[in-house]
Coordinates of C-alpha atoms in Angstrom, one line a residue:
M182 CA -0.2 -0.2 -0.1
K183 CA 2.8 2.5 0.5
S184 CA 3.3 3.0 -3.8
W185 CA -0.3 3.3 -3.3
R186 CA -0.6 5.8 -0.9
A187 CA 2.6 7.5 -2.8
C188 CA 1.0 7.8 -5.8
Q189 CA -2.3 9.1 -4.6
N190 CA -3.0 13.2 -3.1
D191 CA -6.9 12.5 -2.8
L192 CA -7.3 9.7 0.1
V193 CA -10.6 10.4 1.9
W194 CA -11.5 7.4 2.8
G195 CA -8.8 5.7 4.6
D196 CA -6.1 4.5 2.7
F197 CA -9.3 4.9 0.2
Q198 CA -10.4 7.3 -2.7
S199 CA -14.1 6.7 -1.9
A200 CA -16.1 4.5 0.0
C201 CA -17.0 2.5 -3.4
Q202 CA -13.8 2.1 -3.8
C203 CA -13.0 1.0 -0.6
Q204 CA -15.8 -1.6 -1.0
F205 CA -14.9 -3.1 -3.6
F206 CA -11.5 -3.6 -2.7
S207 CA -12.9 -5.5 -0.1
F208 CA -15.0 -8.0 -2.2
C209 CA -11.7 -8.4 -4.2
T210 CA -9.6 -9.4 -1.1
S211 CA -12.2 -12.1 -0.3
Y212 CA -11.1 -14.0 -3.3
R213 CA -15.0 -14.6 -3.4
D214 CA -16.2 -14.4 -6.9
V215 CA -17.7 -11.0 -8.1
L216 CA -20.0 -10.1 -10.6
F217 CA -20.3 -6.1 -10.1
S218 CA -23.0 -5.2 -13.0
D219 CA -23.4 -1.2 -12.3
R220 CA -19.5 -0.6 -13.1
P221 CA -18.9 3.1 -14.0
S222 CA -16.8 3.2 -16.9
F223 CA -14.7 6.3 -18.1
F224 CA -16.9 6.3 -21.9
H225 CA -20.0 6.8 -19.8
S226 CA -19.4 8.1 -16.0
G227 CA -15.9 9.6 -16.4
Q228 CA -12.7 9.1 -16.0
K229 CA -12.3 9.7 -12.3
Q230 CA -14.8 7.0 -10.9
D231 CA -13.4 4.3 -14.1
T232 CA -10.2 4.9 -12.5
E233 CA -11.2 4.1 -8.7
I234 CA -12.3 0.9 -9.7
M235 CA -9.6 -0.2 -12.1
D236 CA -6.9 0.9 -8.9
A237 CA -9.3 -1.7 -6.5
Y238 CA -8.7 -4.8 -8.3
L239 CA -5.2 -4.1 -9.8
L240 CA -3.9 -3.2 -6.1
H241 CA -5.6 -6.4 -4.9
V242 CA -3.3 -8.5 -8.6
L243 CA -0.8 -6.5 -7.6
N244 CA -0.6 -8.0 -4.3
H245 CA -1.3 -11.5 -5.0
I246 CA 1.3 -11.8 -7.7
L247 CA 4.1 -9.9 -5.3
R248 CA 3.3 -12.4 -2.2
T249 CA 3.2 -15.5 -4.6
R250 CA 6.7 -14.5 -5.8
D251 CA 8.3 -13.1 -3.0
L252 CA 7.2 -16.8 -1.3
V253 CA 8.5 -19.2 -3.8
T254 CA 11.4 -16.7 -3.8
K255 CA 12.1 -16.8 0.1
N256 CA 11.3 -20.6 -0.1
N257 CA 14.3 -21.3 -2.9
E258 CA 16.4 -19.6 -0.5
K259 CA 15.6 -21.5 2.8
R260 CA 16.1 -24.5 0.6
D261 CA 19.6 -23.4 -0.5
T262 CA 20.6 -22.9 2.8
T263 CA 19.4 -25.7 4.6
N264 CA 19.2 -28.1 2.2
A265 CA 15.3 -30.1 3.9
D266 CA 14.5 -32.8 2.6
E267 CA 10.7 -31.7 2.3
A268 CA 9.7 -29.5 -0.8
P269 CA 7.3 -26.4 0.0
R270 CA 4.3 -26.6 -1.8
D271 CA 3.7 -23.3 -3.1
Q272 CA 3.0 -23.5 -7.2
G273 CA 1.1 -24.2 -9.4
F274 CA 1.8 -26.2 -12.9
T275 CA 2.9 -23.1 -14.9
R276 CA 3.9 -19.2 -13.5
P277 CA 1.0 -17.2 -14.6
T278 CA -1.2 -16.8 -11.6
V279 CA -3.7 -13.9 -12.9
L280 CA -5.3 -13.8 -16.2
I281 CA -7.3 -10.1 -17.4
L282 CA -9.2 -10.0 -20.4
L283 CA -10.1 -6.6 -21.8
P284 CA -11.9 -5.4 -25.1
L285 CA -9.3 -3.4 -26.7
R286 CA -5.6 -2.6 -27.2
S287 CA -6.8 1.5 -25.5
I288 CA -7.9 -0.1 -22.7
A289 CA -5.2 -2.4 -22.3
L290 CA -2.7 0.7 -22.3
R291 CA -4.9 2.4 -19.9
L292 CA -4.4 -0.4 -17.5
V293 CA -0.6 -1.1 -18.1
K294 CA 0.0 2.9 -17.4
R295 CA -1.8 2.5 -14.1
L296 CA -0.3 -1.2 -13.1
L297 CA 3.1 0.3 -13.3
D298 CA 2.4 3.6 -11.5
L299 CA 1.3 1.4 -8.8
V300 CA 4.2 -1.0 -8.9
P301 CA 6.4 -0.6 -5.9
S302 CA 9.4 1.5 -7.1
V303 CA 11.8 -1.4 -5.6
H304 CA 10.1 -3.8 -8.2
K305 CA 10.3 -1.3 -11.0
S306 CA 14.3 0.2 -11.3
S307 CA 13.6 -1.1 -15.3
I308 CA 10.5 -1.5 -17.4
E309 CA 12.0 -3.6 -20.4
H310 CA 9.9 -3.4 -23.8
K311 CA 8.3 -0.1 -22.3
A312 CA 8.8 1.9 -26.1
R313 CA 7.9 -1.5 -27.9
F314 CA 4.3 -1.4 -25.6
F315 CA 3.5 2.1 -25.9
D316 CA 4.1 1.7 -29.7
E317 CA 2.0 -1.1 -30.4
F318 CA -0.8 -0.4 -28.0
G319 CA -0.8 3.4 -28.8
A320 CA -3.4 5.6 -30.5
E321 CA -3.6 4.7 -34.3
D322 CA -6.0 7.9 -35.0
E323 CA -6.2 10.4 -32.7
D324 CA -5.8 13.0 -35.3
S325 CA -8.3 11.4 -37.4
E326 CA -11.1 13.4 -37.7
E327 CA -13.6 10.5 -39.1
D328 CA -14.1 7.5 -38.2
A329 CA -13.8 4.2 -40.6
A330 CA -17.1 4.6 -42.0
G331 CA -16.7 8.3 -43.1
N332 CA -18.7 9.8 -40.4
A333 CA -17.1 13.3 -38.5
R334 CA -15.9 12.1 -34.7
S335 CA -17.6 15.6 -33.2
S336 CA -20.9 14.5 -34.5
K337 CA -21.0 11.2 -32.5
P338 CA -21.9 10.7 -29.2
A339 CA -19.1 11.6 -26.1
D340 CA -19.2 7.7 -25.1
F341 CA -18.3 6.4 -28.0
S342 CA -16.2 9.0 -29.1
A343 CA -14.1 8.6 -25.7
L344 CA -14.3 4.6 -26.5
F345 CA -12.9 4.4 -29.3
S346 CA -10.3 7.4 -29.6
G347 CA -7.7 5.4 -29.3
N348 CA -5.9 1.9 -31.0
N349 CA -9.5 -0.1 -31.2
D350 CA -7.9 -3.3 -32.5
D351 CA -9.3 -6.4 -30.3
H352 CA -6.6 -9.0 -31.2
F353 CA -3.8 -8.9 -28.8
R354 CA -2.2 -10.7 -25.7
I355 CA 0.8 -9.8 -23.5
G356 CA 2.6 -11.7 -20.5
I357 CA 3.8 -9.4 -17.7
K358 CA 6.8 -10.8 -15.8
F359 CA 8.0 -9.6 -12.0
T360 CA 11.0 -10.0 -10.5
R361 CA 12.5 -8.7 -7.9
K362 CA 13.9 -4.9 -9.5
S363 CA 12.0 -5.2 -13.1
V364 CA 9.1 -5.5 -14.4
K365 CA 9.1 -7.4 -18.1
L366 CA 6.6 -6.8 -20.7
Y367 CA 6.4 -9.4 -23.8
S368 CA 7.9 -12.1 -21.2
D369 CA 7.0 -16.1 -22.6
F370 CA 3.8 -17.0 -20.8
Y371 CA 5.3 -19.5 -18.8
S372 CA 7.8 -17.3 -17.5
S373 CA 5.1 -14.3 -16.9
D374 CA 3.1 -13.7 -13.7
L375 CA 0.7 -12.0 -15.4
I376 CA -1.5 -12.5 -18.6
I377 CA -3.4 -9.2 -20.5
A378 CA -5.5 -10.5 -23.3
S379 CA -8.3 -9.7 -25.8
P380 CA -11.0 -12.9 -25.8
L381 CA -10.5 -12.8 -29.6
G382 CA -6.3 -12.8 -29.2
L383 CA -6.3 -15.3 -26.0
I384 CA -8.7 -17.9 -28.3
T385 CA -6.7 -17.4 -31.1
R386 CA -3.8 -19.0 -29.3
I387 CA -5.7 -21.9 -28.0
G388 CA -7.1 -22.8 -31.4
E389 CA -3.6 -22.9 -32.8
A390 CA -2.5 -24.9 -29.9
E391 CA -5.2 -27.3 -30.5
E392 CA -4.4 -27.6 -34.6
E393 CA -0.5 -27.5 -33.9
K394 CA 1.1 -29.9 -31.8
E395 CA 4.6 -28.2 -30.8
K396 CA 1.6 -25.7 -29.3
D397 CA -0.4 -25.6 -26.4
F398 CA -2.3 -23.5 -23.5
D399 CA -0.6 -24.8 -20.6
F400 CA -0.4 -21.7 -19.3
L401 CA -3.6 -21.1 -18.0
S402 CA -3.4 -24.1 -15.7
S403 CA -2.7 -22.4 -12.6
I404 CA -4.5 -19.2 -13.4
E405 CA -5.6 -17.9 -9.9
I406 CA -7.5 -15.3 -10.5
L407 CA -9.3 -14.5 -13.6
V408 CA -10.7 -10.5 -14.5
V409 CA -13.2 -9.6 -16.8
D410 CA -13.3 -6.1 -17.3
Y411 CA -15.6 -4.2 -19.7
A412 CA -17.6 -7.0 -19.9
D413 CA -20.8 -4.6 -21.6
V414 CA -18.0 -3.9 -24.7
I415 CA -17.0 -7.8 -24.6
L416 CA -20.5 -8.8 -25.4
M417 CA -20.6 -6.3 -28.1
Q418 CA -18.0 -8.5 -29.7
N419 CA -18.2 -12.0 -28.9
W420 CA -18.7 -13.3 -25.1
S421 CA -18.7 -17.0 -26.6
H422 CA -14.7 -16.4 -26.5
V423 CA -14.7 -16.0 -23.1
T424 CA -17.2 -18.8 -22.5
D425 CA -14.5 -21.1 -24.4
I426 CA -11.9 -19.2 -22.3
G427 CA -13.1 -20.1 -19.4
E428 CA -13.6 -23.9 -20.0
K429 CA -10.1 -23.9 -20.7
L430 CA -9.0 -22.7 -17.8
N431 CA -7.3 -24.7 -14.6
Q432 CA -6.9 -28.1 -16.7
I433 CA -4.0 -30.5 -16.2
P434 CA -1.3 -29.4 -18.8
T435 CA -0.4 -31.9 -21.4
Q436 CA 3.6 -31.1 -20.8
Q437 CA 5.8 -30.8 -17.7
H438 CA 7.3 -27.3 -19.0
G439 CA 10.4 -27.7 -16.2
T440 CA 7.7 -28.0 -13.4
D441 CA 9.2 -29.2 -10.0
F442 CA 6.2 -31.5 -9.2
M443 CA 7.0 -32.2 -5.6
R444 CA 6.3 -27.9 -5.3
I445 CA 3.1 -28.4 -7.2
R446 CA 0.4 -27.7 -4.6
E447 CA -2.3 -30.7 -3.9
L448 CA -5.5 -28.4 -5.1
F449 CA -4.0 -28.5 -8.5
L450 CA -2.8 -32.1 -8.3
N451 CA -6.1 -33.1 -7.5
G452 CA -7.7 -31.0 -10.4
Y453 CA -9.4 -28.6 -7.8
G454 CA -8.1 -25.5 -9.4
R455 CA -10.9 -24.2 -10.8
Y456 CA -12.6 -24.4 -6.9
Y457 CA -9.8 -22.5 -5.9
R458 CA -10.1 -19.9 -8.8
Q459 CA -11.7 -16.0 -8.2
T460 CA -13.6 -14.4 -11.0
V461 CA -14.0 -10.7 -11.1
I462 CA -16.3 -9.5 -13.6
L463 CA -17.3 -5.8 -14.0
S464 CA -19.8 -4.1 -16.9
S465 CA -22.1 -1.7 -17.2
H466 CA -25.1 -3.9 -16.8
T467 CA -25.5 -7.1 -16.9
D468 CA -26.6 -10.0 -19.5
A469 CA -27.6 -13.6 -19.1
G470 CA -25.0 -14.9 -21.0
I471 CA -23.0 -12.6 -18.1
N472 CA -25.3 -14.1 -15.7
A473 CA -24.9 -17.9 -17.0
F474 CA -21.1 -17.9 -17.2
F475 CA -20.9 -16.4 -13.5
H476 CA -23.0 -19.1 -12.4
R477 CA -21.9 -22.1 -14.4
S478 CA -18.4 -21.7 -14.8
C479 CA -17.5 -19.7 -11.4
A480 CA -17.0 -22.3 -9.0
N481 CA -15.3 -20.6 -6.2
Y482 CA -15.2 -22.6 -2.9
S483 CA -14.8 -19.2 -0.4
G484 CA -18.3 -18.1 -2.1
K485 CA -19.8 -15.3 -4.4
I486 CA -21.1 -12.1 -4.3
K487 CA -23.1 -10.4 -7.0
L488 CA -23.9 -6.4 -6.6
R489 CA -27.2 -5.5 -7.8
C490 CA -29.1 -2.4 -8.8
K491 CA -32.6 -0.5 -9.5
Y492 CA -32.4 1.4 -12.8
P493 CA -34.4 4.6 -13.2
G494 CA -35.0 3.8 -17.0
V495 CA -34.2 6.2 -20.0
L496 CA -37.4 7.2 -21.1
S497 CA -37.0 10.5 -19.8
K498 CA -34.2 11.0 -22.1
I499 CA -36.5 10.6 -25.0
V500 CA -36.5 14.4 -26.4
I501 CA -39.4 13.9 -29.3
Q502 CA -42.9 13.2 -28.9
V503 CA -43.4 9.4 -29.8
R504 CA -45.6 7.1 -28.9
Q505 CA -44.1 3.9 -27.5
V506 CA -46.0 0.7 -27.5
Y507 CA -44.8 -2.1 -25.8
E508 CA -46.1 -5.4 -27.1
R509 CA -45.5 -8.4 -24.2
I510 CA -44.6 -11.9 -26.1
E511 CA -45.8 -15.0 -23.8
C512 CA -43.7 -18.1 -23.9
S513 CA -42.7 -20.6 -21.2
S514 CA -39.4 -21.6 -22.5
L515 CA -36.2 -19.7 -23.3
T516 CA -35.5 -22.5 -26.1
D517 CA -38.7 -21.2 -27.6
V518 CA -38.7 -17.5 -27.4
D519 CA -37.0 -16.8 -30.7
E520 CA -39.4 -18.8 -32.9
T521 CA -42.3 -17.2 -30.7
R522 CA -41.0 -13.9 -31.1
F523 CA -40.8 -14.4 -34.8
K524 CA -44.1 -15.9 -35.0
F525 CA -45.8 -13.0 -33.6
F526 CA -44.0 -10.4 -35.8
T527 CA -45.2 -12.3 -38.9
K528 CA -48.8 -12.4 -37.5
Q529 CA -49.3 -8.8 -35.7
V530 CA -46.3 -6.9 -36.9
F531 CA -45.8 -7.7 -40.4
A532 CA -49.4 -8.6 -41.6
I533 CA -50.1 -4.7 -40.7
L534 CA -46.7 -3.6 -42.5
K535 CA -47.4 -5.3 -45.2
E536 CA -50.9 -3.6 -46.0
S537 CA -49.4 -0.2 -45.3
M538 CA -48.0 1.9 -48.2
Q539 CA -46.0 4.4 -45.6
G540 CA -42.3 4.2 -45.9
G541 CA -39.2 5.2 -43.5
I542 CA -39.9 2.0 -41.1
M543 CA -36.9 1.0 -39.0
I544 CA -36.8 -2.4 -37.5
F545 CA -33.8 -2.5 -34.6
I546 CA -32.8 -5.8 -34.1
S547 CA -30.3 -7.0 -31.1
S548 CA -29.1 -10.1 -32.3
Y549 CA -27.5 -10.9 -35.7
F550 CA -29.6 -14.6 -36.4
D551 CA -32.4 -12.3 -36.1
F552 CA -31.3 -10.1 -38.3
V553 CA -30.6 -13.4 -40.8
R554 CA -34.1 -14.4 -40.6
L555 CA -35.7 -11.2 -40.9
R556 CA -34.0 -10.8 -44.1
N557 CA -34.5 -14.0 -45.4
F558 CA -38.0 -14.0 -44.5
F559 CA -38.3 -10.3 -46.4
K560 CA -36.7 -11.8 -49.6
A561 CA -39.9 -13.9 -49.7
E562 CA -42.2 -11.9 -49.2
N563 CA -40.8 -9.6 -52.2
M564 CA -40.1 -6.2 -49.5
S565 CA -39.1 -3.2 -50.7
F566 CA -36.3 -3.1 -47.6
C567 CA -32.2 -2.4 -47.2
L568 CA -29.7 -3.9 -45.1
L569 CA -27.8 -2.4 -42.5
G570 CA -25.8 -4.5 -40.3
E571 CA -22.0 -5.1 -38.7
Y572 CA -20.9 -7.2 -42.0
T573 CA -22.5 -4.7 -44.3
K574 CA -19.9 -3.0 -46.5
Q575 CA -19.0 0.4 -46.3
S576 CA -20.3 1.2 -50.3
D577 CA -23.6 -1.0 -49.1
I578 CA -24.2 1.0 -46.3
S579 CA -24.1 4.4 -48.2
R580 CA -26.3 3.0 -50.5
A581 CA -28.8 1.8 -48.2
R582 CA -28.9 5.1 -46.1
A583 CA -29.5 7.1 -49.7
W584 CA -32.5 4.6 -50.4
F585 CA -33.7 4.9 -47.3
F586 CA -33.3 8.6 -46.5
H587 CA -35.2 8.9 -50.4
G588 CA -37.5 6.7 -50.0
K589 CA -36.5 4.2 -52.9
R590 CA -36.7 1.3 -50.0
R591 CA -39.5 1.4 -47.0
I592 CA -38.0 -0.8 -44.5
M593 CA -35.0 -0.5 -43.0
L594 CA -33.0 -4.1 -40.7
Y595 CA -30.5 -2.6 -38.2
T596 CA -28.4 -4.2 -35.9
E597 CA -26.8 -3.4 -32.2
R598 CA -23.8 -3.9 -33.3
A599 CA -23.7 -1.9 -36.1
H600 CA -25.0 1.2 -33.9
F601 CA -22.4 0.0 -31.4
Y602 CA -19.7 0.5 -33.7
H603 CA -20.6 3.6 -36.2
R604 CA -23.3 5.0 -34.7
F605 CA -25.2 6.1 -37.5
K606 CA -27.2 8.8 -37.7
I607 CA -30.1 7.8 -39.7
R608 CA -32.2 10.4 -41.7
G609 CA -35.9 9.3 -42.8
I610 CA -37.2 7.7 -39.9
K611 CA -41.0 7.5 -39.6
E612 CA -41.8 4.3 -37.7
L613 CA -40.0 2.5 -35.7
I614 CA -40.0 -1.6 -34.4
F615 CA -37.7 -2.9 -32.0
Y616 CA -37.9 -6.2 -32.8
S617 CA -35.5 -7.0 -29.6
L618 CA -34.7 -4.9 -26.9
P619 CA -30.9 -3.5 -27.2
Q620 CA -28.8 -4.7 -24.4
N621 CA -27.3 -1.0 -24.3
A622 CA -30.2 1.3 -23.2
Q623 CA -28.8 4.4 -24.4
F624 CA -29.5 2.8 -27.4
Y625 CA -32.9 2.9 -27.3
V626 CA -32.7 6.3 -26.6
E627 CA -30.2 7.0 -29.5
V628 CA -32.6 5.5 -32.2
T629 CA -35.7 6.8 -30.9
N630 CA -34.9 9.8 -31.0
M631 CA -33.2 10.0 -34.5
M632 CA -36.9 9.6 -35.6
E633 CA -37.8 13.0 -38.2
G634 CA -40.5 14.8 -38.8
S635 CA -43.2 16.7 -37.2
E636 CA -46.1 14.1 -37.7
N637 CA -47.1 11.8 -34.4
H638 CA -44.4 9.2 -34.3
S639 CA -44.9 5.8 -32.6
S640 CA -42.8 3.3 -32.4
T641 CA -43.6 -0.9 -31.2
I642 CA -41.3 -3.0 -28.7
L643 CA -41.9 -6.7 -28.6
F644 CA -40.3 -7.9 -25.7
S645 CA -40.5 -11.0 -23.2
H646 CA -40.2 -12.1 -19.7
F647 CA -36.7 -13.4 -21.0
D648 CA -35.5 -10.1 -21.8
K649 CA -36.8 -8.7 -18.1
M650 CA -33.1 -7.4 -17.3
K651 CA -32.8 -5.8 -20.9
L652 CA -36.5 -4.2 -19.7
E653 CA -35.7 -2.5 -16.6
R654 CA -32.0 -0.2 -18.1
I655 CA -34.9 0.8 -20.7
V656 CA -38.4 1.5 -18.5
G657 CA -37.0 1.3 -15.1
T658 CA -36.9 -1.4 -12.2
S659 CA -40.5 -0.8 -10.8
R660 CA -42.1 -0.3 -14.3
A661 CA -39.8 -3.4 -15.7
K662 CA -41.6 -5.6 -12.6
K663 CA -45.4 -4.8 -13.2
M664 CA -45.5 -5.1 -16.9
L665 CA -44.2 -8.7 -16.5
K666 CA -46.6 -9.5 -14.1
S667 CA -49.4 -7.3 -15.7
Q668 CA -52.5 -9.1 -17.1
N669 CA -52.4 -7.1 -19.7
K670 CA -49.9 -7.1 -22.8
T671 CA -49.9 -4.0 -24.1
F672 CA -48.4 -0.9 -22.3
M673 CA -48.3 2.8 -23.4
F674 CA -45.7 5.6 -22.8
C675 CA -45.7 8.9 -24.4

């Protein structure tokens, strides 16, 4: 804590900057699994609150790593001087004990900068490959006024500009080694104490090991702390990568890797590593996928802490007068919800769209699979529509936006991931249909506020009982409970 106090001048809550930071740090040091689904982030709530939370878990991670290395080093010295017959059980199969998953290089840059600030001065008399790290993880387009889609950044929401202002590469992995007097970046994974990676970067390495015999991923066999930060951003990338990585952790290694088996802790030898691994997940909001991972893949014997919150909703942020009609879809099984939603749309909503000659209809879809399903359905029905998804080519994007605005296409299919990565300002929207609710409640506000014209605006929103977490972020926790329990199936907000 000395290095922590030395680099802080605003400690107003004992050794911490705030009560929130103090409490979160205590959760981390309990070594329980933690799910924090109201994480303040630098692109939403400001730099200060974001840094407080990051500092809390970095202090915990550093403390764990340095204590582990000190124990091993002292035991090595003790064995050299006393020639003890019985070896101390103080190691895992491999050296890495901490894995941190982050979505973007720019965020990894912020984290490593902060990590180096917090490392005690005695351990960082030299920092190897620091220049290389800043060169490879530094911002690629700080001076660019336009994003990849040709849209001026100044016209984008503040959170978009903050998140994507640096190096947006989502494929990286780096090992960090701590010694008594130095920190080495880009160390080999098997000699590293800490691995920082994106889910895509690490799953690629795992895939290479499964295809090539000379490679392996045994460096994940003795992870004792897993941190998944900015999980809400990772959700927009591919959460299944995190799930797949979780399944690969704490497995018995395929090779020895120079390990002294006499010093391996019995919990690892008995295959109980996953029960002693702490998992810390941080996100601005929770999700069914995050919840499933937390409950199924996190089996810490010390227990779990799940921080929940009540949401006020975002309906007050809609600046235009719009009639919002929420239609509840009845479905008793999670496996049937997609089919039930599609049938409801084709029978109840599409029938009206087909008879109407009105254009300017946007259909917002959170799932790419639903996007493909509706695309194929509209093709079969010979509907006038255009597409704007995350995999749409730039030339097709410009053409689709022009067609929609000038009325050459009646309907536009728009995905949440396309909005997340580009924040398009779509012109010509007269009617809005949320085929599924967005993960990010702010997207609901942004898309609704894009509606144009002086006529009466209307939007239709489909939801089911399985959309509870999404719904409460939009309409508020108390309203969501009433809407899910009410005998009525239709609800309207103006």
